[in-house]
Coordinates of C-alpha atoms in Angstrom, one line a residue:
M1 CA -53.2 -47.9 29.7
F2 CA -49.3 -47.9 29.2
G3 CA -49.5 -48.5 25.4
G4 CA -47.3 -46.9 22.7
A5 CA -46.2 -43.8 24.6
G6 CA -44.2 -45.8 27.2
G7 CA -42.5 -47.8 24.5
N8 CA -41.5 -44.6 22.7
K9 CA -39.8 -43.3 25.8
F10 CA -37.9 -46.5 26.2
D11 CA -36.7 -46.5 22.6
M12 CA -35.7 -42.9 22.9
L13 CA -33.6 -43.7 26.0
K14 CA -31.9 -46.6 24.2
Q15 CA -31.1 -44.2 21.3
M16 CA -29.7 -41.6 23.7
K17 CA -27.5 -44.3 25.4
K18 CA -26.2 -45.5 22.0
M19 CA -25.5 -41.9 21.0
R20 CA -23.6 -41.2 24.2
S21 CA -21.5 -44.3 23.6
Q22 CA -20.8 -43.1 20.0
V23 CA -19.7 -39.7 21.3
K24 CA -17.3 -41.2 23.8
T25 CA -15.8 -43.5 21.1
M26 CA -15.5 -40.6 18.7
E27 CA -13.8 -38.4 21.4
K28 CA -11.2 -41.1 22.0
E29 CA -10.5 -41.5 18.3
L30 CA -10.3 -37.7 17.7
A31 CA -7.9 -37.3 20.7
G32 CA -5.5 -39.7 19.0
L33 CA -5.4 -37.8 15.7
N34 CA -2.8 -35.1 15.1
F35 CA -3.0 -32.2 12.7
V36 CA 0.1 -30.1 11.9
G37 CA -0.1 -26.5 10.6
I38 CA 3.0 -25.0 9.1
A39 CA 3.6 -21.2 8.7
K40 CA 4.2 -19.9 5.2
N41 CA 7.9 -19.3 6.0
K42 CA 8.2 -23.0 7.1
L43 CA 9.9 -21.9 10.2
L44 CA 7.2 -22.7 12.7
S45 CA 4.6 -25.5 13.1
V46 CA 1.7 -26.1 15.5
T47 CA 0.2 -29.5 16.2
L48 CA -3.4 -29.9 17.4
D49 CA -5.2 -33.1 18.2
G50 CA -8.7 -33.9 16.8
K51 CA -10.3 -32.2 19.8
F52 CA -8.6 -29.0 18.9
Q53 CA -6.2 -29.1 21.8
M54 CA -2.7 -27.8 21.1
K55 CA -0.1 -30.5 21.5
S56 CA 3.1 -28.6 20.5
I57 CA 4.7 -25.7 18.8
Q58 CA 8.0 -26.1 17.0
I59 CA 10.0 -23.0 16.2
E60 CA 13.1 -23.2 14.1
D61 CA 16.2 -21.4 15.5
E62 CA 16.4 -19.3 12.3
L63 CA 13.1 -17.7 13.2
L64 CA 14.2 -16.9 16.7
E65 CA 17.5 -15.5 15.4
K66 CA 15.6 -12.9 13.4
K67 CA 14.4 -11.4 16.6
D68 CA 11.3 -10.2 14.8
K69 CA 8.3 -10.2 17.1
N70 CA 5.8 -9.4 14.4
L71 CA 7.1 -12.3 12.2
L72 CA 6.9 -14.7 15.1
E73 CA 3.3 -13.7 15.9
K74 CA 2.3 -13.9 12.3
S75 CA 3.9 -17.3 12.0
I76 CA 2.1 -18.6 15.0
Q77 CA -1.2 -17.3 13.6
E78 CA -0.7 -18.9 10.2
A79 CA 0.4 -22.3 11.6
Y80 CA -2.4 -22.4 14.2
T81 CA -5.1 -21.4 11.6
K82 CA -3.9 -24.1 9.2
A83 CA -3.8 -26.8 11.9
L84 CA -7.3 -25.8 13.2
Q85 CA -8.7 -25.9 9.6
D86 CA -7.2 -29.3 9.1
A87 CA -8.4 -30.5 12.5
Q88 CA -12.0 -29.3 11.8
A89 CA -12.0 -31.0 8.5
G90 CA -10.5 -34.2 10.0
A91 CA -13.1 -34.2 12.8
A92 CA -16.0 -33.8 10.3
K93 CA -14.5 -36.6 8.1
Q94 CA -14.2 -38.9 11.2
M95 CA -17.8 -38.1 12.2
Q96 CA -19.0 -39.0 8.8
A97 CA -17.0 -42.2 8.8
M98 CA -18.6 -43.2 12.0
G99 CA -22.0 -42.6 10.5
G100 CA -22.6 -39.2 12.0
F101 CA -25.5 -38.6 14.3
P102 CA -28.7 -39.6 12.6
G103 CA -31.6 -37.4 13.7
L104 CA -29.3 -34.5 14.4
G105 CA -28.6 -33.6 10.8
M106 CA -24.9 -34.8 11.1

């Protein structure tokens, strides 16, 4: 009466629990990673963690002394974009290193 179907559900629940554990482990590891993006003028840098949260912005005095709002905005965009690209690549690499998520195409 409770043949194969019940066993399938139990196995599925076990897999989901294992996946949830993997996700938590990965989130902790990603939070510990830092990715730094540097503007082309090398006067501003942005640091993101592996969960794409901004940790810091470093602005060189030379950039502030220029009093050029457009240059400052452009520098922030460049540095942030570079840090985000590196963080995304790092997160993907970390996910692959941990075996990805079989069954989800990852």
